[in-house]
Amino acid sequence: MYQSNLRQRCFLLMIFAALFLPTIASAHQMSTGYLNLQLDAEQSNKLVGEIQIRWFDLQRALNIDNNGDGQLQWSEASSQHIPISEYVLQHLALSTAGQACPLILANKMKSDNHFDEGYLAFEFSSLCPKMINESGIRVSYSALFELDPDHKLIISLQGLGGEGEASSGVIDSEQQSRWFDVQQSGGFSTFSSFVYQGIVHILIGTDHILFIIVLLLTCTLFRANQNWQAKSSFIDIAKSAAWIVTAFTLAHSITLTATALGWIAPSSKWVELGIALSVLFTALNNIWPIVVRLGWITFAFGLMHGMGFASVLGELGLAKDHQLLSIVSFNLGVELGQLAILAFVIPLLFLVRHKRWYQSYGVNLGSFFIAVVAVGWCIERV
């Protein structure tokens, strides 16, 4: 009877929270810039390139919306060519062997589009004091990090190395400078960059983290007489956790790869909503258990989460010469970040599994608060 009353209260509180709590920001919305560099075929110390920054980000940084309508127009950007150029030159730098490679921006700007967002693009050239193929190149970038710590610059460098191999890299607020060394293959640079970004994404992806946690809340328990009770065997607990993790990993790896390679093209709006619903359903299932064996439900919802991972990977951009490596590396990073979460959560749950408060209150209250967050996401993403 008490358990039933508790579940009813949780349900009423969740409805109240859904109506009155503010909605929570999307976990995948990213501010991303793009830098494309090409080593000149005739001059081994010359680079040509293009940097692209979102119109929205430029407006936030420079406040160049002259008519105050909240939309940056081409005429407004054109009239502010000098301050925009100065901003780019102030925050982007190339160097080789410790010596600067001066940037010369083209006189004209142009527009581009990525993921339904407008970008302003600048072409430029740069002459370095030494041959780049011998000394490598360092890219330093510092724009927008004060306004958005999650902002990233995606770098693609073509022609570095004896066979003109491509390299890719990512600059973010934690690492605002990146070195491209000819002694390292483009594949190694791509691998390290995308593993790092996979780790970062899972650790800042609140919806993915909560999905994993809500699945694990009951992995140290079993259901008997409509109550949660502690598992006594560590082997049983390990099997439950391993089955959940394996199902989630296999599922999201399938859809991440298929989506990143363009084999399927799901709507990002519905993917984000589906991820929120997966968190909500799994949390409610802990309070009102319908599915006790979570492997299959984990696999089904993991397919949806894989599409969410792929949307982030798409914004990062696949390395042109290392597409499959980019996908595998990013997925490996996601798995490493996921293992870090498991290493923290499972020992805690193992320690409290015999506590009566955890069996009676902890699972329900923890699931309730996660459900409230998921309801907020659902409202926002509809």
mmCIF file of C-alpha atoms in Angstrom:
data_model
loop_
_atom_site.group_PDB
_atom_site.id
_atom_site.type_symbol
_atom_site.label_atom_id
_atom_site.label_comp_id
_atom_site.label_asym_id
_atom_site.label_seq_id
_atom_site.Cartn_x
_atom_site.Cartn_y
_atom_site.Cartn_z
ATOM 1 C CA MET A 1 0.000 0.000 0.000
ATOM 2 C CA TYR A 2 2.782 2.412 0.889
ATOM 3 C CA GLN A 3 4.606 1.682 -2.361
ATOM 4 C CA SER A 4 1.408 2.386 -4.315
ATOM 5 C CA ASN A 5 0.885 5.712 -2.522
ATOM 6 C CA LEU A 6 4.482 6.706 -3.196
ATOM 7 C CA ARG A 7 4.117 5.983 -6.894
ATOM 8 C CA GLN A 8 0.888 8.009 -7.041
ATOM 9 C CA ARG A 9 2.616 10.957 -5.396
ATOM 10 C CA CYS A 10 5.503 10.691 -7.804
ATOM 11 C CA PHE A 11 3.066 10.754 -10.700
ATOM 12 C CA LEU A 12 1.289 13.868 -9.397
ATOM 13 C CA LEU A 13 4.574 15.624 -8.653
ATOM 14 C CA MET A 14 5.806 14.855 -12.140
ATOM 15 C CA ILE A 15 2.711 16.399 -13.725
ATOM 16 C CA PHE A 16 3.166 19.491 -11.547
ATOM 17 C CA ALA A 17 6.851 19.739 -12.475
ATOM 18 C CA ALA A 18 6.111 19.346 -16.164
ATOM 19 C CA LEU A 19 3.682 22.254 -16.006
ATOM 20 C CA PHE A 20 5.681 24.652 -13.875
ATOM 21 C CA LEU A 21 9.365 23.835 -14.129
ATOM 22 C CA PRO A 22 11.278 25.672 -16.857
ATOM 23 C CA THR A 23 12.288 23.563 -19.789
ATOM 24 C CA ILE A 24 15.867 22.361 -20.070
ATOM 25 C CA ALA A 25 18.205 23.183 -22.909
ATOM 26 C CA SER A 26 18.897 20.692 -25.683
ATOM 27 C CA ALA A 27 21.898 18.489 -25.043
ATOM 28 C CA HIS A 28 23.128 18.567 -28.634
ATOM 29 C CA GLN A 29 22.895 22.192 -29.704
ATOM 30 C CA MET A 30 26.405 23.208 -30.701
ATOM 31 C CA SER A 31 28.219 26.342 -31.771
ATOM 32 C CA THR A 32 30.671 25.225 -34.424
ATOM 33 C CA GLY A 33 33.096 26.987 -36.752
ATOM 34 C CA TYR A 34 34.982 25.449 -39.661
ATOM 35 C CA LEU A 35 38.541 26.002 -40.835
ATOM 36 C CA ASN A 36 39.693 24.476 -44.126
ATOM 37 C CA LEU A 37 43.407 24.675 -44.960
ATOM 38 C CA GLN A 38 45.209 23.613 -48.132
ATOM 39 C CA LEU A 39 48.949 23.447 -48.678
ATOM 40 C CA ASP A 40 49.776 25.223 -51.925
ATOM 41 C CA ALA A 41 50.966 22.771 -54.589
ATOM 42 C CA GLU A 42 53.672 25.130 -55.905
ATOM 43 C CA GLN A 43 54.859 26.938 -52.765
ATOM 44 C CA SER A 44 55.654 24.618 -49.863
ATOM 45 C CA ASN A 45 55.519 27.528 -47.392
ATOM 46 C CA LYS A 46 52.106 28.827 -48.495
ATOM 47 C CA LEU A 47 48.672 27.947 -47.192
ATOM 48 C CA VAL A 48 45.314 28.908 -48.615
ATOM 49 C CA GLY A 49 42.174 28.464 -46.610
ATOM 50 C CA GLU A 50 38.721 29.486 -45.507
ATOM 51 C CA ILE A 51 37.223 30.067 -42.075
ATOM 52 C CA GLN A 52 33.469 29.915 -41.517
ATOM 53 C CA ILE A 53 31.701 31.308 -38.442
ATOM 54 C CA ARG A 54 27.968 31.275 -37.716
ATOM 55 C CA TRP A 55 26.106 34.520 -38.329
ATOM 56 C CA PHE A 56 24.489 34.090 -34.912
ATOM 57 C CA ASP A 57 27.899 33.789 -33.217
ATOM 58 C CA LEU A 58 29.267 36.857 -34.984
ATOM 59 C CA GLN A 59 26.247 38.853 -33.880
ATOM 60 C CA ARG A 60 26.781 37.786 -30.280
ATOM 61 C CA ALA A 61 30.480 38.650 -30.415
ATOM 62 C CA LEU A 62 30.295 41.968 -32.279
ATOM 63 C CA ASN A 63 26.681 43.177 -31.927
ATOM 64 C CA ILE A 64 26.448 44.228 -35.578
ATOM 65 C CA ASP A 65 22.676 43.889 -35.944
ATOM 66 C CA ASN A 66 22.205 47.519 -36.971
ATOM 67 C CA ASN A 67 18.404 47.566 -37.114
ATOM 68 C CA GLY A 68 17.966 45.566 -33.908
ATOM 69 C CA ASP A 69 15.579 43.011 -35.399
ATOM 70 C CA GLY A 70 17.523 40.058 -33.990
ATOM 71 C CA GLN A 71 18.502 38.835 -37.451
ATOM 72 C CA LEU A 72 21.904 39.491 -38.997
ATOM 73 C CA GLN A 73 21.376 40.451 -42.639
ATOM 74 C CA TRP A 74 23.895 40.316 -45.480
ATOM 75 C CA SER A 75 23.774 44.106 -45.855
ATOM 76 C CA GLU A 76 24.595 44.526 -42.162
ATOM 77 C CA ALA A 77 27.498 42.080 -42.350
ATOM 78 C CA SER A 78 28.841 43.744 -45.509
ATOM 79 C CA SER A 79 28.798 47.159 -43.884
ATOM 80 C CA GLN A 80 30.807 45.729 -40.963
ATOM 81 C CA HIS A 81 33.450 44.014 -43.093
ATOM 82 C CA ILE A 82 36.360 45.753 -41.318
ATOM 83 C CA PRO A 83 35.406 44.928 -37.690
ATOM 84 C CA ILE A 84 34.529 41.359 -38.669
ATOM 85 C CA SER A 85 37.874 40.965 -40.461
ATOM 86 C CA GLU A 86 39.716 42.409 -37.468
ATOM 87 C CA TYR A 87 37.881 39.987 -35.174
ATOM 88 C CA VAL A 88 38.935 37.021 -37.311
ATOM 89 C CA LEU A 89 42.565 38.185 -37.470
ATOM 90 C CA GLN A 90 42.603 38.778 -33.721
ATOM 91 C CA HIS A 91 41.421 35.267 -32.884
ATOM 92 C CA LEU A 92 42.994 33.073 -35.577
ATOM 93 C CA ALA A 93 46.736 32.530 -35.935
ATOM 94 C CA LEU A 94 49.009 30.146 -37.831
ATOM 95 C CA SER A 95 52.661 29.509 -37.050
ATOM 96 C CA THR A 96 55.475 27.174 -37.972
ATOM 97 C CA ALA A 97 58.609 26.418 -35.974
ATOM 98 C CA GLY A 98 57.588 29.128 -33.512
ATOM 99 C CA GLN A 99 57.326 31.820 -36.177
ATOM 100 C CA ALA A 100 54.063 33.453 -37.227
ATOM 101 C CA CYS A 101 52.512 32.912 -40.639
ATOM 102 C CA PRO A 102 50.746 36.242 -41.384
ATOM 103 C CA LEU A 103 47.168 35.930 -42.623
ATOM 104 C CA ILE A 104 45.901 37.916 -45.599
ATOM 105 C CA LEU A 105 42.102 37.929 -45.767
ATOM 106 C CA ALA A 106 40.298 38.279 -49.079
ATOM 107 C CA ASN A 107 38.412 41.523 -49.587
ATOM 108 C CA LYS A 108 35.088 39.773 -50.068
ATOM 109 C CA MET A 109 33.017 37.685 -47.695
ATOM 110 C CA LYS A 110 30.600 34.984 -48.755
ATOM 111 C CA SER A 111 27.868 32.962 -47.084
ATOM 112 C CA ASP A 112 27.489 29.241 -46.542
ATOM 113 C CA ASN A 113 25.133 26.898 -44.727
ATOM 114 C CA HIS A 114 25.621 23.972 -42.331
ATOM 115 C CA PHE A 115 22.785 22.063 -40.659
ATOM 116 C CA ASP A 116 20.247 24.752 -41.569
ATOM 117 C CA GLU A 117 22.337 27.529 -40.025
ATOM 118 C CA GLY A 118 23.905 30.420 -41.900
ATOM 119 C CA TYR A 119 27.670 30.969 -41.878
ATOM 120 C CA LEU A 120 29.880 33.856 -42.954
ATOM 121 C CA ALA A 121 33.021 32.680 -44.772
ATOM 122 C CA PHE A 122 36.388 34.362 -45.267
ATOM 123 C CA GLU A 123 38.996 33.111 -47.706
ATOM 124 C CA PHE A 124 42.631 33.839 -46.860
ATOM 125 C CA SER A 125 46.220 33.003 -47.715
ATOM 126 C CA SER A 126 49.304 32.771 -45.535
ATOM 127 C CA LEU A 127 53.045 32.726 -46.234
ATOM 128 C CA CYS A 128 55.160 30.980 -43.600
ATOM 129 C CA PRO A 129 58.871 31.624 -42.989
ATOM 130 C CA LYS A 130 59.664 27.911 -43.360
ATOM 131 C CA MET A 131 58.485 25.000 -45.491
ATOM 132 C CA ILE A 132 55.386 23.569 -43.836
ATOM 133 C CA ASN A 133 56.016 20.000 -44.976
ATOM 134 C CA GLU A 134 59.243 20.013 -43.003
ATOM 135 C CA SER A 135 58.245 21.896 -39.874
ATOM 136 C CA GLY A 136 54.491 21.276 -39.520
ATOM 137 C CA ILE A 137 51.899 23.916 -38.726
ATOM 138 C CA ARG A 138 50.262 25.164 -35.517
ATOM 139 C CA VAL A 139 46.712 26.521 -35.552
ATOM 140 C CA SER A 140 45.628 28.787 -32.663
ATOM 141 C CA TYR A 141 42.064 30.003 -32.240
ATOM 142 C CA SER A 142 40.291 31.842 -29.422
ATOM 143 C CA ALA A 143 37.046 33.282 -30.802
ATOM 144 C CA LEU A 144 33.720 32.939 -28.962
ATOM 145 C CA PHE A 145 34.958 30.814 -26.053
ATOM 146 C CA GLU A 146 34.121 33.549 -23.535
ATOM 147 C CA LEU A 147 30.544 33.618 -24.843
ATOM 148 C CA ASP A 148 30.145 29.873 -25.319
ATOM 149 C CA PRO A 149 32.565 27.454 -23.613
ATOM 150 C CA ASP A 150 31.145 24.637 -25.774
ATOM 151 C CA HIS A 151 32.087 26.354 -29.035
ATOM 152 C CA LYS A 152 34.363 24.305 -31.321
ATOM 153 C CA LEU A 153 36.459 24.927 -34.425
ATOM 154 C CA ILE A 154 36.657 21.963 -36.809
ATOM 155 C CA ILE A 155 39.921 21.932 -38.787
ATOM 156 C CA SER A 156 40.529 20.106 -42.055
ATOM 157 C CA LEU A 157 44.029 20.358 -43.504
ATOM 158 C CA GLN A 158 44.773 19.001 -46.977
ATOM 159 C CA GLY A 159 48.169 18.399 -48.538
ATOM 160 C CA LEU A 160 50.274 18.050 -45.391
ATOM 161 C CA GLY A 161 52.766 15.217 -45.779
ATOM 162 C CA GLY A 162 54.658 13.668 -48.622
ATOM 163 C CA GLU A 163 51.596 12.110 -50.260
ATOM 164 C CA GLY A 164 49.290 15.041 -49.588
ATOM 165 C CA GLU A 165 47.466 13.222 -46.826
ATOM 166 C CA ALA A 166 44.616 14.978 -45.058
ATOM 167 C CA SER A 167 44.521 15.720 -41.347
ATOM 168 C CA SER A 168 41.628 16.727 -39.144
ATOM 169 C CA GLY A 169 41.440 18.247 -35.703
ATOM 170 C CA VAL A 170 39.208 20.081 -33.265
ATOM 171 C CA ILE A 171 39.932 23.163 -31.198
ATOM 172 C CA ASP A 172 37.787 23.904 -28.148
ATOM 173 C CA SER A 173 37.911 26.026 -25.003
ATOM 174 C CA GLU A 174 40.151 23.478 -23.267
ATOM 175 C CA GLN A 175 42.595 23.164 -26.155
ATOM 176 C CA GLN A 176 42.815 26.417 -28.116
ATOM 177 C CA SER A 177 45.888 25.450 -30.109
ATOM 178 C CA ARG A 178 46.600 22.385 -32.243
ATOM 179 C CA TRP A 179 49.820 21.204 -33.842
ATOM 180 C CA PHE A 180 49.843 19.295 -37.126
ATOM 181 C CA ASP A 181 53.100 17.380 -37.438
ATOM 182 C CA VAL A 182 54.244 15.827 -40.709
ATOM 183 C CA GLN A 183 55.911 13.060 -38.709
ATOM 184 C CA GLN A 184 52.456 11.936 -37.576
ATOM 185 C CA SER A 185 50.081 10.581 -40.148
ATOM 186 C CA GLY A 186 46.800 12.282 -40.848
ATOM 187 C CA GLY A 187 45.179 9.108 -39.565
ATOM 188 C CA PHE A 188 46.780 9.478 -36.128
ATOM 189 C CA SER A 189 45.682 13.113 -35.870
ATOM 190 C CA THR A 190 42.135 12.201 -36.856
ATOM 191 C CA PHE A 191 42.052 9.275 -34.418
ATOM 192 C CA SER A 192 43.208 11.286 -31.415
ATOM 193 C CA SER A 193 40.890 14.225 -32.170
ATOM 194 C CA PHE A 194 37.740 12.174 -32.600
ATOM 195 C CA VAL A 195 38.405 9.907 -29.602
ATOM 196 C CA TYR A 196 38.735 13.045 -27.480
ATOM 197 C CA GLN A 197 35.540 14.556 -28.878
ATOM 198 C CA GLY A 198 33.636 11.307 -28.275
ATOM 199 C CA ILE A 199 34.709 11.336 -24.623
ATOM 200 C CA VAL A 200 33.765 15.001 -24.252
ATOM 201 C CA HIS A 201 30.368 14.507 -25.857
ATOM 202 C CA ILE A 202 29.219 11.630 -23.655
ATOM 203 C CA LEU A 203 30.399 13.467 -20.526
ATOM 204 C CA ILE A 204 28.457 16.633 -21.424
ATOM 205 C CA GLY A 205 25.498 14.816 -23.005
ATOM 206 C CA THR A 206 23.067 15.048 -20.104
ATOM 207 C CA ASP A 207 20.361 12.997 -21.796
ATOM 208 C CA HIS A 208 22.734 10.104 -22.541
ATOM 209 C CA ILE A 209 24.165 10.176 -19.010
ATOM 210 C CA LEU A 210 20.714 10.128 -17.403
ATOM 211 C CA PHE A 211 19.631 7.284 -19.678
ATOM 212 C CA ILE A 212 22.607 5.196 -18.564
ATOM 213 C CA ILE A 213 22.071 6.046 -14.897
ATOM 214 C CA VAL A 214 18.345 5.292 -14.913
ATOM 215 C CA LEU A 215 19.093 1.910 -16.499
ATOM 216 C CA LEU A 216 21.682 1.123 -13.850
ATOM 217 C CA LEU A 217 19.547 2.139 -10.841
ATOM 218 C CA THR A 218 18.063 -1.351 -10.679
ATOM 219 C CA CYS A 219 21.011 -3.443 -11.904
ATOM 220 C CA THR A 220 21.949 -4.320 -8.298
ATOM 221 C CA LEU A 221 18.340 -5.242 -7.428
ATOM 222 C CA PHE A 222 15.724 -7.764 -8.442
ATOM 223 C CA ARG A 223 11.941 -7.628 -8.340
ATOM 224 C CA ALA A 224 10.060 -9.852 -5.878
ATOM 225 C CA ASN A 225 6.572 -9.465 -4.373
ATOM 226 C CA GLN A 226 6.244 -6.061 -6.063
ATOM 227 C CA ASN A 227 9.287 -4.756 -4.216
ATOM 228 C CA TRP A 228 12.939 -4.178 -5.063
ATOM 229 C CA GLN A 229 15.370 -6.434 -3.213
ATOM 230 C CA ALA A 230 19.173 -6.591 -3.223
ATOM 231 C CA LYS A 231 21.064 -9.093 -5.336
ATOM 232 C CA SER A 232 23.527 -11.011 -3.205
ATOM 233 C CA SER A 233 25.755 -12.268 -6.022
ATOM 234 C CA PHE A 234 28.293 -9.892 -7.497
ATOM 235 C CA ILE A 235 28.375 -12.100 -10.601
ATOM 236 C CA ASP A 236 24.644 -11.521 -11.152
ATOM 237 C CA ILE A 237 25.143 -7.780 -10.785
ATOM 238 C CA ALA A 238 28.063 -7.828 -13.212
ATOM 239 C CA LYS A 239 26.003 -9.802 -15.729
ATOM 240 C CA SER A 240 23.102 -7.348 -15.489
ATOM 241 C CA ALA A 241 25.362 -4.325 -15.960
ATOM 242 C CA ALA A 242 27.292 -6.012 -18.782
ATOM 243 C CA TRP A 243 24.092 -6.945 -20.622
ATOM 244 C CA ILE A 244 22.771 -3.377 -20.370
ATOM 245 C CA VAL A 245 26.066 -1.823 -21.491
ATOM 246 C CA THR A 246 26.560 -4.315 -24.331
ATOM 247 C CA ALA A 247 23.034 -3.810 -25.656
ATOM 248 C CA PHE A 248 23.374 -0.025 -25.536
ATOM 249 C CA THR A 249 26.841 -0.065 -27.124
ATOM 250 C CA LEU A 250 25.876 -2.421 -29.948
ATOM 251 C CA ALA A 251 22.689 -0.508 -30.733
ATOM 252 C CA HIS A 252 24.122 3.006 -30.796
ATOM 253 C CA SER A 253 27.173 1.822 -32.754
ATOM 254 C CA ILE A 254 24.890 0.496 -35.513
ATOM 255 C CA THR A 255 22.855 3.667 -35.969
ATOM 256 C CA LEU A 256 25.791 6.015 -35.388
ATOM 257 C CA THR A 257 27.651 4.367 -38.275
ATOM 258 C CA ALA A 258 24.617 4.130 -40.550
ATOM 259 C CA THR A 259 23.629 7.762 -39.974
ATOM 260 C CA ALA A 260 27.161 9.159 -40.237
ATOM 261 C CA LEU A 261 27.720 7.364 -43.547
ATOM 262 C CA GLY A 262 24.406 8.630 -44.903
ATOM 263 C CA TRP A 263 22.715 5.237 -45.139
ATOM 264 C CA ILE A 264 19.807 6.581 -43.108
ATOM 265 C CA ALA A 265 18.771 10.218 -42.676
ATOM 266 C CA PRO A 266 16.463 10.582 -39.654
ATOM 267 C CA SER A 267 14.945 13.920 -38.678
ATOM 268 C CA SER A 268 17.075 15.451 -35.915
ATOM 269 C CA LYS A 269 13.936 16.886 -34.287
ATOM 270 C CA TRP A 270 12.307 13.481 -33.922
ATOM 271 C CA VAL A 271 15.582 11.867 -32.854
ATOM 272 C CA GLU A 272 15.970 14.386 -30.018
ATOM 273 C CA LEU A 273 12.358 13.830 -28.967
ATOM 274 C CA GLY A 274 12.843 10.065 -29.135
ATOM 275 C CA ILE A 275 15.904 10.288 -26.875
ATOM 276 C CA ALA A 276 13.943 12.321 -24.320
ATOM 277 C CA LEU A 277 11.085 9.802 -24.451
ATOM 278 C CA SER A 278 13.532 6.932 -23.955
ATOM 279 C CA VAL A 279 14.776 8.534 -20.737
ATOM 280 C CA LEU A 280 11.208 9.216 -19.587
ATOM 281 C CA PHE A 281 9.912 5.717 -20.327
ATOM 282 C CA THR A 282 12.882 4.008 -18.650
ATOM 283 C CA ALA A 283 12.508 6.202 -15.547
ATOM 284 C CA LEU A 284 8.777 5.471 -15.324
ATOM 285 C CA ASN A 285 9.498 1.775 -15.802
ATOM 286 C CA ASN A 286 11.590 1.882 -12.623
ATOM 287 C CA ILE A 287 8.653 3.369 -10.692
ATOM 288 C CA TRP A 288 5.954 1.208 -12.293
ATOM 289 C CA PRO A 289 7.896 -1.837 -13.578
ATOM 290 C CA ILE A 290 6.486 -3.255 -16.792
ATOM 291 C CA VAL A 291 9.709 -4.491 -18.393
ATOM 292 C CA VAL A 292 11.997 -6.167 -15.849
ATOM 293 C CA ARG A 293 14.592 -7.538 -18.262
ATOM 294 C CA LEU A 294 16.098 -4.336 -19.634
ATOM 295 C CA GLY A 295 18.380 -5.733 -22.346
ATOM 296 C CA TRP A 296 15.946 -5.504 -25.236
ATOM 297 C CA ILE A 297 14.532 -2.132 -24.249
ATOM 298 C CA THR A 298 18.093 -0.858 -23.886
ATOM 299 C CA PHE A 299 18.920 -2.077 -27.378
ATOM 300 C CA ALA A 300 15.797 -0.489 -28.882
ATOM 301 C CA PHE A 301 16.388 2.893 -27.260
ATOM 302 C CA GLY A 302 20.121 2.645 -27.942
ATOM 303 C CA LEU A 303 19.341 2.768 -31.664
ATOM 304 C CA MET A 304 17.791 6.193 -31.101
ATOM 305 C CA HIS A 305 20.742 7.434 -29.036
ATOM 306 C CA GLY A 306 23.128 6.367 -31.790
ATOM 307 C CA MET A 307 21.353 8.720 -34.195
ATOM 308 C CA GLY A 308 21.835 11.481 -31.622
ATOM 309 C CA PHE A 309 25.556 10.736 -31.416
ATOM 310 C CA ALA A 310 25.704 10.842 -35.214
ATOM 311 C CA SER A 311 24.158 14.326 -35.320
ATOM 312 C CA VAL A 312 27.029 15.610 -33.178
ATOM 313 C CA LEU A 313 29.558 13.753 -35.313
ATOM 314 C CA GLY A 314 27.948 15.325 -38.377
ATOM 315 C CA GLU A 315 28.425 18.805 -36.913
ATOM 316 C CA LEU A 316 32.049 17.962 -36.187
ATOM 317 C CA GLY A 317 32.442 16.821 -39.793
ATOM 318 C CA LEU A 318 33.966 13.562 -40.976
ATOM 319 C CA ALA A 319 37.566 13.684 -42.138
ATOM 320 C CA LYS A 320 37.426 13.472 -45.928
ATOM 321 C CA ASP A 321 40.171 10.853 -46.241
ATOM 322 C CA HIS A 322 39.354 9.051 -43.000
ATOM 323 C CA GLN A 323 35.579 8.805 -42.782
ATOM 324 C CA LEU A 324 35.421 5.333 -41.269
ATOM 325 C CA LEU A 325 38.305 6.128 -38.913
ATOM 326 C CA SER A 326 36.463 9.262 -37.758
ATOM 327 C CA ILE A 327 33.354 7.215 -36.942
ATOM 328 C CA VAL A 328 35.243 4.429 -35.170
ATOM 329 C CA SER A 329 37.370 6.901 -33.195
ATOM 330 C CA PHE A 330 34.373 8.980 -32.095
ATOM 331 C CA ASN A 331 32.488 5.840 -31.085
ATOM 332 C CA LEU A 332 35.521 4.615 -29.130
ATOM 333 C CA GLY A 333 35.608 7.941 -27.309
ATOM 334 C CA VAL A 334 31.923 7.585 -26.453
ATOM 335 C CA GLU A 335 32.596 4.108 -25.041
ATOM 336 C CA LEU A 336 35.528 5.338 -22.948
ATOM 337 C CA GLY A 337 33.381 8.139 -21.521
ATOM 338 C CA GLN A 338 30.604 5.649 -20.852
ATOM 339 C CA LEU A 339 33.009 3.351 -19.002
ATOM 340 C CA ALA A 340 34.070 6.299 -16.840
ATOM 341 C CA ILE A 341 30.425 6.839 -15.868
ATOM 342 C CA LEU A 342 29.979 3.137 -15.096
ATOM 343 C CA ALA A 343 33.144 3.068 -12.994
ATOM 344 C CA PHE A 344 31.670 5.825 -10.827
ATOM 345 C CA VAL A 345 28.019 4.737 -10.629
ATOM 346 C CA ILE A 346 28.133 0.947 -10.247
ATOM 347 C CA PRO A 347 30.332 0.844 -7.084
ATOM 348 C CA LEU A 348 28.000 3.347 -5.410
ATOM 349 C CA LEU A 349 24.924 1.297 -6.274
ATOM 350 C CA PHE A 350 26.683 -1.864 -5.116
ATOM 351 C CA LEU A 351 27.340 -0.296 -1.720
ATOM 352 C CA VAL A 352 23.761 0.908 -1.159
ATOM 353 C CA ARG A 353 21.856 -2.038 -2.640
ATOM 354 C CA HIS A 354 21.136 -3.586 0.814
ATOM 355 C CA LYS A 355 19.918 -0.292 2.275
ATOM 356 C CA ARG A 356 16.201 -0.326 2.869
ATOM 357 C CA TRP A 357 15.924 3.366 2.024
ATOM 358 C CA TYR A 358 17.440 2.703 -1.395
ATOM 359 C CA GLN A 359 15.116 -0.204 -2.166
ATOM 360 C CA SER A 360 12.016 1.682 -0.958
ATOM 361 C CA TYR A 361 12.792 5.307 -1.771
ATOM 362 C CA GLY A 362 16.061 5.692 -3.650
ATOM 363 C CA VAL A 363 15.119 3.991 -6.913
ATOM 364 C CA ASN A 364 11.708 5.692 -7.103
ATOM 365 C CA LEU A 365 12.903 9.176 -6.158
ATOM 366 C CA GLY A 366 15.967 8.994 -8.392
ATOM 367 C CA SER A 367 13.832 7.806 -11.286
ATOM 368 C CA PHE A 368 11.232 10.474 -10.527
ATOM 369 C CA PHE A 369 13.701 13.348 -10.776
ATOM 370 C CA ILE A 370 15.148 11.941 -13.995
ATOM 371 C CA ALA A 371 11.599 11.616 -15.351
ATOM 372 C CA VAL A 372 10.943 15.284 -14.517
ATOM 373 C CA VAL A 373 14.014 16.324 -16.502
ATOM 374 C CA ALA A 374 12.891 14.111 -19.402
ATOM 375 C CA VAL A 375 9.424 15.664 -19.376
ATOM 376 C CA GLY A 376 11.057 19.086 -19.716
ATOM 377 C CA TRP A 377 13.033 17.861 -22.717
ATOM 378 C CA CYS A 378 9.919 16.391 -24.301
ATOM 379 C CA ILE A 379 8.019 19.666 -23.967
ATOM 380 C CA GLU A 380 10.907 21.621 -25.431
ATOM 381 C CA ARG A 381 11.526 19.260 -28.343
ATOM 382 C CA VAL A 382 7.946 18.794 -29.541
#
